Amino acid sequence: MNPLPTYADVVAASERIQGHAHKTPVLTSRTVDEQFGAQVFFKCENLQRMGAFKFRGGFNALAKFTPEQRRLGVVAFSSGNHAQAIALSARILGIPATIVMPKDAPAAKVAATKGYGGTVVLYDRYTEDREQIGRELADKHGLTLIPPYDHADVLAGQGTAAKELVEEVGPLDAFFAPLGGGGLLSGSALALRALAPDCSIYGVEPEAGNDGQQSFRKGAIVNIEVPKTIADGAQTQHLGAITFPLIQRDVTDILTASDAELVDCMGFLASRMKLVVEPTGCLGFAAARRMKGELKGRKVGVLLSGGNVDMARFASLLAAAG
Amino acid sequence: MNPLPTYADVVAASERIQGHAHKTPVLTSRTVDEQFGAQVFFKCENLQRMGAFKFRGGFNALAKFTPEQRRLGVVAFSSGNHAQAIALSARILGIPATIVMPKDAPAAKVAATKGYGGTVVLYDRYTEDREQIGRELADKHGLTLIPPYDHADVLAGQGTAAKELVEEVGPLDAFFAPLGGGGLLSGSALALRALAPDCSIYGVEPEAGNDGQQSFRKGAIVNIEVPKTIADGAQTQHLGAITFPLIQRDVTDILTASDAELVDCMGFLASRMKLVVEPTGCLGFAAARRMKGELKGRKVGVLLSGGNVDMARFASLLAAAG
């Protein structure tokens, strides 16, 4: 097995994505600061290109392709932000991209992926295995498969957001980020351990899908059924072979948030901070709010990971937030 | 009559608000740039404190109070963002604030104004005259009345947003901002004429309330009935004695946008740029879109003026945007 990626890989990723990824703004809210009795810095990856941090990792991975890999192309399987990240990065770099998506994926997401120039291959999620389809396409056409999180270059790219955050606001005492497969969390932890060694680092999962929390406590990767949650970006069933050891080594704890808390945070971020954040993107903020009593006087980073939510769904969730 | 304010007043305002107002982010969208064939820079005053540019002018005006004025207090009449701007600025500066609001103002706005520590005086908008109430309170208690736009310090403060924009992205070829009473537009024009002398400057009104356009063309202030439009921040009936001559002198043209265009822009800004922008805040973008054929290859500034929209209303407008 290859050695685990290090902070040097995050630094290299940061140079590679420069001029392609947005250096997203860090926003603050006096209301939040007063509620917390702390300084809270929101890193707005919902304002990243294609609406989520995933562009960082996707672009970094593709930018490292050899000329031969570039010529043959990339394949990815995803129904969400990873698909768009790979399709857009591939278009920028002039690499042919094939994206394997479920037949019942939202039409808007399929259209967005095609809009970025990706070739979409649809599969039936009840009878077919997307990983197998992806691997077969890779073998048959010599494509390079880029998985959504368990990949050194992907997670190093994701770590660049936390790096930018600390470079802008200085060392943090605590940091909260959503946790799905662990690419964002493990990459962020690489950056934070280097730049803010005393920072407490929290990954936050949906309550219904706490496989990461179970794995962290057990010391081994736990698999779960696809969890029922509105946080569709964190419906992963297990951490990865690369992300898990990094999380075990560098992360302070894994927390959870309920769907009701996510809806409430989404409403607050829209009404008070004027930001559209998808439910998954609210995980970090929801957990930070829950433990705000312990954060008094501290400098807190909250990563808002994405804003890709269908507007009809967003409107109905806002109505539910009241 | 006092001489008209100049760019020096905008520079002084900019120093006064520093550390109090946010230096709001400038965002870009590749999608918009591709649609326009131009570089479009969005100055996000929806991300300003209290959710709108109005904080800049309100704070600047109050920061100039003499010790005697500070002790006696400020009075303002407004049902919208100006009320909150004065209440919040007064709280920061330790000045007692009285805000005259209509009895039927949204409960949320009354609550927000009280939340900032303002004393709210309610009046009946069908039988009472808010200006008279404001002036009576001013006379009786020695309060200083700060009007929402027709005031040198208010408009100089509003001009700081355009100043920041040009300082960040360089001289612009065209600039679009919402137009209500003209505080934002005339202040922006002071900054732009100094920093980007060749920039075309456009004020944008709701189609149903084009008093500014009529005034600009006629060469005299035209009064209209309260217009029916979803752009509630631009339901002004006439330009001001200070804002009008500045607009006449410095502005290129006054354009309009329909409510349907505002809804469409609001939906786009939410779904693609992840920003909550109130209908009034979309006026500049709507007009820029309409004339995008003439903007090819240009460097365009669009000021998104605010994001204070009730979430239930926002959700229903999003649903209408489809």
XYZ file of C-alpha atoms in Angstrom:
644
model
C 0.000 0.000 0.000
C 1.163 3.532 -0.782
C 2.149 5.780 2.106
C -0.652 8.046 3.331
C -0.809 11.525 1.806
C 0.660 14.388 3.832
C 0.293 18.145 4.173
C 2.842 18.530 1.361
C 0.228 16.994 -0.954
C -2.315 19.607 0.160
C 0.199 22.380 -0.555
C 0.893 20.940 -4.010
C -2.859 20.633 -4.671
C -3.308 24.218 -3.637
C -0.834 25.339 -6.312
C -2.449 23.102 -8.931
C -5.983 24.425 -8.431
C -4.959 28.080 -8.264
C -6.670 30.134 -10.952
C -9.171 27.316 -11.541
C -10.932 26.911 -8.192
C -12.352 29.983 -6.453
C -10.649 31.111 -3.274
C -14.038 31.141 -1.563
C -14.984 33.903 0.872
C -14.931 33.480 4.642
C -18.068 35.059 6.124
C -18.953 35.969 9.681
C -22.207 36.795 11.443
C -22.424 38.996 14.532
C -25.609 37.137 15.445
C -23.797 33.804 15.430
C -20.842 35.265 17.328
C -23.220 36.596 19.987
C -25.129 33.305 20.202
C -21.881 31.358 20.572
C -19.923 33.889 22.644
C -17.160 32.981 20.186
C -15.672 33.996 16.844
C -17.143 31.800 14.127
C -15.717 31.778 10.596
C -17.739 30.204 7.800
C -15.730 28.901 4.850
C -18.235 29.148 1.999
C -17.641 26.194 -0.305
C -21.245 26.572 -1.460
C -19.755 29.503 -3.388
C -17.113 27.243 -4.987
C -17.296 26.471 -8.725
C -20.096 24.016 -9.482
C -21.414 24.781 -6.004
C -19.300 22.496 -3.794
C -15.796 21.765 -2.462
C -15.683 18.636 -4.647
C -14.248 20.663 -7.501
C -10.994 21.056 -5.566
C -10.299 17.336 -5.277
C -11.578 16.425 -8.724
C -9.460 19.055 -10.421
C -6.369 18.142 -8.419
C -6.666 14.469 -9.338
C -7.131 15.168 -13.044
C -4.380 17.781 -13.166
C -1.932 15.032 -12.125
C -2.833 12.745 -15.050
C -0.016 11.716 -17.380
C -0.385 12.688 -21.078
C -1.492 9.098 -21.782
C -4.148 9.200 -19.041
C -5.379 12.550 -20.344
C -5.725 11.179 -23.851
C -7.638 8.067 -22.800
C -9.931 9.799 -20.351
C -11.448 9.572 -16.882
C -14.400 7.627 -15.500
C -16.288 8.351 -12.287
C -19.445 7.039 -10.677
C -21.584 9.456 -8.725
C -25.082 10.846 -8.638
C -23.960 13.990 -6.909
C -21.346 16.705 -6.686
C -18.403 14.428 -7.535
C -19.887 13.761 -10.988
C -20.064 17.460 -11.750
C -16.614 18.071 -10.276
C -15.037 15.481 -12.563
C -17.022 16.532 -15.633
C -16.134 20.209 -15.176
C -12.466 19.551 -14.338
C -12.178 17.265 -17.355
C -13.656 19.924 -19.626
C -11.195 22.535 -18.345
C -8.253 20.169 -18.827
C -9.469 18.800 -22.175
C -9.855 15.242 -20.884
C -12.744 13.008 -22.085
C -15.003 12.152 -19.114
C -17.457 9.301 -18.617
C -19.798 9.550 -15.638
C -21.790 6.550 -14.414
C -25.066 7.765 -12.883
C -28.207 5.981 -11.663
C -31.161 5.982 -14.100
C -33.282 7.685 -11.440
C -30.808 10.492 -10.729
C -32.468 13.930 -10.787
C -32.782 15.138 -14.387
C -31.153 18.426 -13.357
C -28.001 16.638 -12.202
C -27.777 14.524 -15.349
C -28.281 17.674 -17.432
C -25.629 19.593 -15.442
C -23.115 16.786 -15.923
C -23.846 16.633 -19.661
C -23.695 20.427 -19.740
C -20.097 20.225 -18.580
C -19.404 17.947 -21.552
C -19.384 14.603 -19.728
C -20.633 11.381 -21.360
C -23.286 10.004 -19.026
C -23.757 6.208 -18.703
C -26.955 5.350 -16.843
C -27.404 2.207 -14.734
C -30.161 0.623 -12.705
C -29.257 1.016 -9.071
C -31.448 -1.897 -8.015
C -29.998 -4.512 -10.364
C -26.561 -3.221 -11.383
C -23.352 -2.404 -9.512
C -21.956 1.020 -10.417
C -18.450 0.173 -9.235
C -18.377 -2.839 -11.507
C -19.661 -0.796 -14.446
C -17.036 1.851 -13.745
C -14.241 -0.701 -13.534
C -15.357 -2.463 -16.716
C -15.391 0.840 -18.604
C -11.955 1.639 -17.188
C -10.522 -1.742 -18.256
C -12.145 -1.774 -21.675
C -11.198 1.769 -22.721
C -8.114 2.378 -20.606
C -9.918 5.059 -18.581
C -8.604 6.163 -15.194
C -11.192 5.709 -12.449
C -11.391 8.542 -9.935
C -13.407 7.547 -6.863
C -15.307 10.236 -4.934
C -13.244 10.229 -1.732
C -10.893 7.308 -1.169
C -8.053 8.669 -3.294
C -4.909 10.518 -2.199
C -5.177 13.283 -4.815
C -8.883 13.812 -4.233
C -8.551 14.199 -0.479
C -5.431 16.370 -0.776
C -7.452 18.705 -3.025
C -10.329 18.833 -0.547
C -7.857 19.864 2.162
C -7.092 23.126 0.372
C -10.291 24.761 1.685
C -9.248 24.381 5.340
C -5.754 25.560 4.394
C -7.188 28.745 2.868
C -9.399 29.275 5.906
C -6.523 29.167 8.410
C -4.298 31.259 6.164
C -7.014 33.914 6.093
C -8.155 34.002 9.726
C -5.235 32.478 11.639
C -5.074 29.292 13.737
C -8.435 27.932 14.868
C -9.351 26.330 18.186
C -12.069 24.143 16.675
C -13.137 23.116 13.172
C -16.341 21.443 11.989
C -16.865 19.811 8.593
C -19.430 17.423 7.100
C -18.412 13.766 6.950
C -19.507 11.382 4.204
C -16.713 9.159 2.890
C -14.069 11.247 4.625
C -12.284 12.990 1.746
C -13.071 16.472 3.001
C -12.468 15.619 6.656
C -9.158 13.793 6.183
C -7.835 16.450 3.790
C -8.902 19.242 6.147
C -7.203 17.427 9.032
C -3.914 17.249 7.091
C -4.041 21.025 6.634
C -5.140 21.780 10.193
C -2.606 19.518 11.911
C 0.115 21.430 10.026
C -1.266 24.972 10.410
C -3.176 24.845 13.699
C -1.767 21.880 15.656
C -3.937 22.501 18.725
C -7.213 22.733 16.795
C -9.968 20.295 17.749
C -11.208 18.741 14.500
C -14.755 17.415 14.243
C -16.386 15.468 11.446
C -20.178 15.594 11.439
C -22.504 12.908 10.065
C -26.258 12.661 9.767
C -27.673 10.932 12.867
C -29.213 8.225 10.691
C -25.872 7.428 9.023
C -23.227 7.436 11.757
C -20.965 4.743 10.286
C -17.980 7.074 10.697
C -18.707 7.600 14.379
C -19.098 3.853 14.878
C -15.857 3.191 12.976
C -13.959 5.857 14.911
C -15.042 4.365 18.239
C -14.531 0.745 17.227
C -11.177 1.325 15.535
C -12.259 -0.469 12.344
C -14.366 0.493 9.328
C -18.058 -0.217 9.949
C -20.446 -0.689 7.002
C -24.081 0.415 7.219
C -27.161 0.313 4.985
C -27.796 3.449 2.870
C -29.052 5.837 5.577
C -32.350 7.720 5.327
C -31.498 11.400 5.689
C -31.992 14.681 3.865
C -28.188 15.015 3.827
C -27.868 13.258 0.471
C -24.168 14.103 0.191
C -23.416 12.085 3.321
C -25.362 8.908 2.517
C -22.123 6.962 2.277
C -22.061 3.464 3.770
C -18.460 3.366 4.984
C -15.208 5.318 5.272
C -12.326 4.548 2.916
C -9.092 2.600 3.225
C -7.140 5.854 2.965
C -9.516 8.279 4.667
C -10.127 6.124 7.756
C -6.518 5.884 9.047
C -6.069 9.634 8.512
C -9.281 10.343 10.412
C -8.259 7.943 13.199
C -4.916 9.680 13.527
C -5.859 13.348 13.170
C -9.509 13.897 14.047
C -10.741 14.748 17.560
C -14.211 13.226 17.362
C -17.106 12.361 15.078
C -20.427 14.043 15.914
C -23.908 13.796 14.441
C -26.801 16.109 13.551
C -30.477 15.320 13.051
C -32.393 16.172 9.895
C -34.462 18.662 11.929
C -31.276 20.456 13.004
C -30.097 20.575 9.387
C -33.371 22.152 8.246
C -33.159 24.692 11.039
C -29.569 25.606 10.122
C -30.484 25.831 6.445
C -33.241 28.297 7.299
C -30.921 30.365 9.487
C -28.159 30.485 6.869
C -30.665 31.605 4.223
C -32.554 34.171 6.292
C -29.677 35.637 8.287
C -26.565 35.019 6.215
C -28.254 35.124 2.771
C -26.637 31.842 1.721
C -28.125 28.848 -0.057
C -26.575 25.791 1.608
C -27.639 22.222 0.847
C -28.674 20.041 3.828
C -25.355 18.127 3.826
C -23.532 21.455 3.829
C -25.156 22.375 7.167
C -23.785 19.381 9.125
C -20.784 21.228 10.564
C -22.800 24.245 11.643
C -25.490 22.067 13.248
C -22.956 20.232 15.410
C -21.098 23.420 16.339
C -24.407 24.929 17.485
C -25.186 21.909 19.588
C -21.871 22.160 21.458
C -21.634 25.941 21.528
C -21.480 25.942 25.337
C -18.015 24.391 25.047
C -16.803 26.870 22.428
C -17.056 30.106 24.424
C -14.198 32.504 23.753
C -12.830 30.226 21.024
C -12.025 30.742 17.379
C -14.207 28.341 15.429
C -14.139 27.316 11.756
C -17.278 25.921 10.115
C -17.039 24.547 6.602
C -20.227 24.981 4.544
C -19.523 22.289 1.993
C -21.999 22.939 -0.812
C -25.153 24.601 -2.079
C -26.450 22.187 -4.702
C -30.052 21.696 -3.754
C -32.991 21.635 -6.136
C -34.840 24.955 -5.747
C -38.272 23.353 -5.291
C -36.821 21.196 -2.509
C -35.014 24.179 -1.012
C -38.267 26.164 -1.002
C -40.173 23.355 0.707
C -37.426 22.862 3.307
C -37.430 26.623 3.979
C -41.173 26.436 4.538
C -40.562 23.569 6.994
C -37.880 25.648 8.772
C -40.657 28.170 9.449
C -28.154 75.183 -0.215
C -25.026 73.265 0.738
C -22.631 72.276 -2.032
C -23.188 68.757 -3.394
C -21.130 65.982 -1.797
C -18.002 64.839 -3.634
C -15.794 61.776 -3.919
C -13.809 63.076 -0.934
C -16.930 62.475 1.163
C -17.054 58.868 -0.050
C -13.390 58.406 0.900
C -14.027 59.877 4.359
C -17.099 57.614 4.767
C -15.015 54.643 3.794
C -12.589 55.357 6.651
C -15.439 55.936 9.100
C -17.187 52.615 8.412
C -14.022 50.542 8.397
C -14.114 47.809 11.026
C -17.897 48.269 11.369
C -19.271 47.506 7.909
C -18.205 44.290 6.154
C -15.974 44.641 3.118
C -18.386 42.437 1.199
C -17.122 39.793 -1.221
C -17.126 40.232 -4.988
C -18.338 37.020 -6.641
C -18.181 35.833 -10.213
C -19.970 33.113 -12.165
C -18.495 31.404 -15.218
C -22.036 30.712 -16.363
C -22.872 34.423 -16.316
C -19.572 35.306 -17.977
C -20.311 32.797 -20.745
C -23.898 34.033 -21.175
C -22.707 37.649 -21.382
C -19.434 37.069 -23.240
C -18.127 39.517 -20.655
C -16.563 39.651 -17.204
C -19.278 40.276 -14.638
C -18.444 41.152 -11.023
C -21.179 40.941 -8.409
C -20.718 43.171 -5.367
C -22.614 41.271 -2.676
C -24.255 43.819 -0.400
C -26.796 41.154 0.514
C -23.871 39.869 2.611
C -23.473 43.265 4.326
C -24.353 43.650 8.022
C -28.137 43.637 8.544
C -28.380 42.283 5.000
C -28.162 45.445 2.875
C -25.927 48.328 1.763
C -28.045 50.715 3.864
C -25.814 50.041 6.862
C -22.983 51.941 5.146
C -24.879 55.213 4.810
C -26.671 54.971 8.143
C -23.466 54.335 10.039
C -21.608 57.105 8.221
C -24.308 59.659 9.033
C -24.441 58.726 12.717
C -20.655 58.553 13.073
C -20.565 62.256 12.128
C -22.918 63.329 14.942
C -21.620 65.895 17.441
C -21.497 64.832 21.103
C -24.721 66.801 21.650
C -26.488 65.042 18.750
C -25.307 61.685 20.048
C -26.673 62.402 23.501
C -30.098 63.527 22.260
C -30.516 60.771 19.701
C -31.600 60.025 16.140
C -34.999 59.579 14.527
C -35.731 57.863 11.203
C -38.872 56.823 9.368
C -38.759 53.640 7.345
C -40.458 50.293 7.084
C -37.441 48.693 5.503
C -33.691 48.379 5.511
C -33.034 52.019 6.484
C -34.810 51.456 9.806
C -32.569 48.539 10.654
C -29.477 50.378 9.426
C -30.145 53.326 11.745
C -31.137 51.136 14.697
C -28.027 48.966 14.375
C -25.644 51.892 13.768
C -27.130 53.745 16.750
C -26.646 50.711 18.981
C -22.993 50.388 17.927
C -22.364 54.090 18.545
C -24.378 54.248 21.777
C -26.940 56.704 20.365
C -30.639 56.464 21.326
C -32.708 55.704 18.199
C -36.404 56.242 17.482
C -37.806 54.598 14.359
C -41.190 55.565 12.937
C -42.746 52.536 11.236
C -46.199 51.838 9.787
C -48.574 49.843 12.025
C -48.882 47.210 9.282
C -45.127 46.737 8.787
C -44.142 43.045 8.830
C -43.805 41.855 12.433
C -40.356 40.480 11.597
C -39.081 43.925 10.595
C -40.507 45.591 13.705
C -38.945 42.828 15.810
C -35.573 43.179 14.048
C -35.555 46.946 14.618
C -36.439 46.494 18.295
C -33.834 43.729 18.486
C -31.190 46.286 17.546
C -32.370 48.380 20.494
C -34.433 50.958 18.587
C -37.587 52.522 20.056
C -40.334 51.869 17.517
C -43.160 54.420 17.081
C -46.010 53.020 15.004
C -48.272 55.146 12.800
C -51.250 54.564 10.560
C -50.077 54.952 6.998
C -53.579 55.726 5.744
C -54.362 58.603 8.143
C -51.002 59.855 9.399
C -47.928 61.419 7.765
C -44.696 59.737 8.822
C -42.546 62.688 7.849
C -44.611 64.964 10.065
C -44.423 62.494 12.965
C -40.660 62.256 12.492
C -40.238 66.014 12.404
C -42.434 66.505 15.468
C -40.410 63.964 17.427
C -37.223 65.660 16.246
C -38.436 69.115 17.339
C -39.880 67.983 20.641
C -36.899 65.913 21.819
C -34.051 67.527 19.903
C -33.524 64.372 17.842
C -31.590 64.486 14.564
C -33.656 63.214 11.646
C -31.776 61.003 9.188
C -33.752 60.492 5.977
C -33.291 57.274 3.976
C -31.544 58.704 0.922
C -31.646 62.466 0.439
C -28.759 63.269 2.775
C -25.119 63.955 1.922
C -23.664 61.638 4.589
C -26.071 58.819 3.783
C -25.325 58.824 0.070
C -21.575 59.240 0.616
C -21.702 56.107 2.788
C -23.626 54.168 0.129
C -20.917 55.069 -2.389
C -18.312 53.074 -0.473
C -19.559 49.775 -1.948
C -18.795 50.843 -5.542
C -15.453 52.230 -4.346
C -14.532 48.839 -2.842
C -15.642 47.070 -6.000
C -13.402 49.099 -8.316
C -10.495 48.933 -5.881
C -10.805 45.146 -5.923
C -11.362 44.421 -9.624
C -10.043 47.528 -11.387
C -11.888 50.083 -13.541
C -15.230 48.928 -14.903
C -16.761 49.613 -18.310
C -20.333 49.445 -17.032
C -22.028 49.429 -13.636
C -25.617 48.565 -12.706
C -27.298 49.362 -9.390
C -30.881 49.436 -8.113
C -32.532 52.847 -7.977
C -35.095 53.849 -5.358
C -34.567 57.345 -3.943
C -31.089 57.548 -5.438
C -28.784 57.345 -2.407
C -27.013 54.235 -3.638
C -26.879 55.353 -7.258
C -25.635 58.899 -6.635
C -23.035 57.709 -4.088
C -21.856 54.970 -6.446
C -21.587 57.513 -9.257
C -19.361 59.766 -7.118
C -17.008 56.821 -6.573
C -17.094 55.617 -10.178
C -16.581 59.021 -11.800
C -13.417 59.326 -9.685
C -12.091 55.774 -10.067
C -13.380 54.688 -13.479
C -14.158 57.888 -15.415
C -15.186 56.056 -18.601
C -17.612 53.701 -16.877
C -21.226 53.746 -18.061
C -23.386 54.023 -14.938
C -26.945 52.684 -14.949
C -29.622 53.014 -12.298
C -32.378 50.420 -12.521
C -35.972 50.882 -11.366
C -38.983 48.595 -11.322
C -40.983 49.040 -14.539
C -44.055 50.028 -12.536
C -42.171 52.761 -10.676
C -40.013 54.563 -13.237
C -40.185 58.038 -11.672
C -36.388 58.265 -11.829
C -36.352 57.482 -15.539
C -39.068 60.061 -16.155
C -37.188 62.640 -14.059
C -33.893 61.914 -15.791
C -35.475 62.421 -19.227
C -37.537 65.439 -18.270
C -34.732 67.173 -16.360
C -36.930 67.722 -13.291
C -38.065 65.558 -10.394
C -41.272 63.688 -11.271
C -43.569 62.390 -8.504
C -45.551 59.177 -8.921
C -48.069 57.177 -6.888
C -46.635 54.341 -4.754
C -45.845 51.786 -7.477
C -47.078 48.194 -7.398
C -43.994 46.000 -7.626
C -42.333 43.154 -5.756
C -39.254 45.418 -5.476
C -40.383 46.859 -2.141
C -37.066 48.632 -1.598
C -37.638 50.742 -4.723
C -41.228 51.826 -4.120
C -40.088 55.422 -3.709
C -42.240 58.126 -5.272
C -39.529 60.596 -6.258
C -35.795 61.270 -6.290
C -34.282 63.695 -3.784
C -33.115 67.302 -3.937
C -29.506 66.135 -3.464
C -29.602 62.780 -5.257
C -31.290 64.070 -8.425
C -28.656 66.655 -9.505
C -25.893 64.118 -8.849
C -27.712 61.517 -10.938
C -28.341 64.065 -13.708
C -24.675 64.963 -13.770
C -22.997 61.571 -13.386
C -25.329 58.772 -14.483
C -25.472 57.413 -18.046
C -29.090 56.275 -18.101
C -31.974 54.965 -16.027
C -33.304 51.542 -17.046
C -36.178 49.397 -15.794
C -36.877 45.735 -15.059
C -40.186 43.908 -14.806
C -41.268 41.925 -11.756
C -41.055 38.751 -13.871
C -37.426 39.511 -14.693
C -36.695 40.106 -11.004
C -38.181 36.746 -10.055
C -36.173 35.037 -12.754
C -32.939 36.686 -11.598
C -33.707 35.833 -7.974
C -34.106 32.183 -8.951
C -30.866 32.208 -10.932
C -28.887 33.866 -8.143
C -30.202 31.315 -5.633
C -29.799 28.187 -7.751
C -26.544 29.024 -9.522
C -24.753 31.486 -7.273
C -26.167 30.208 -3.933
C -27.167 33.720 -2.872
C -30.371 34.950 -1.264
C -31.102 38.309 -2.905
C -34.309 40.282 -2.293
C -36.316 41.316 -5.386
C -35.082 44.933 -5.211
C -31.528 43.615 -5.018
C -31.934 41.944 -8.424
C -32.748 45.146 -10.366
C -29.182 45.777 -11.565
C -28.647 42.192 -12.698
C -31.989 42.111 -14.527
C -31.161 45.209 -16.573
C -27.612 44.044 -17.294
C -29.021 40.762 -18.612
C -31.462 42.580 -20.848
C -28.682 44.611 -22.482
C -26.024 41.908 -22.431
C -25.654 42.100 -26.222
C -24.086 45.542 -25.762
C -21.734 44.402 -22.999
C -19.652 41.853 -24.942
C -15.976 41.894 -24.023
C -16.624 44.437 -21.267
C -15.916 44.514 -17.580
C -19.257 44.836 -15.829
C -20.115 45.561 -12.183
C -23.490 44.522 -10.778
C -24.448 45.627 -7.299
C -26.681 43.154 -5.441
C -28.095 45.587 -2.908
C -29.709 43.402 -0.254
C -31.054 40.047 0.855
C -33.785 40.955 3.317
C -36.751 38.979 2.127
C -39.147 37.036 4.312
C -38.325 33.333 3.885
C -41.923 32.295 3.167
C -42.081 34.945 0.439
C -38.671 33.923 -0.877
C -39.798 30.292 -1.052
C -42.966 31.186 -2.942
C -41.067 33.433 -5.374
C -38.558 30.611 -5.952
C -41.447 28.298 -6.747
C -42.714 30.914 -9.233
C -39.216 31.146 -10.788
C -39.585 27.422 -11.560
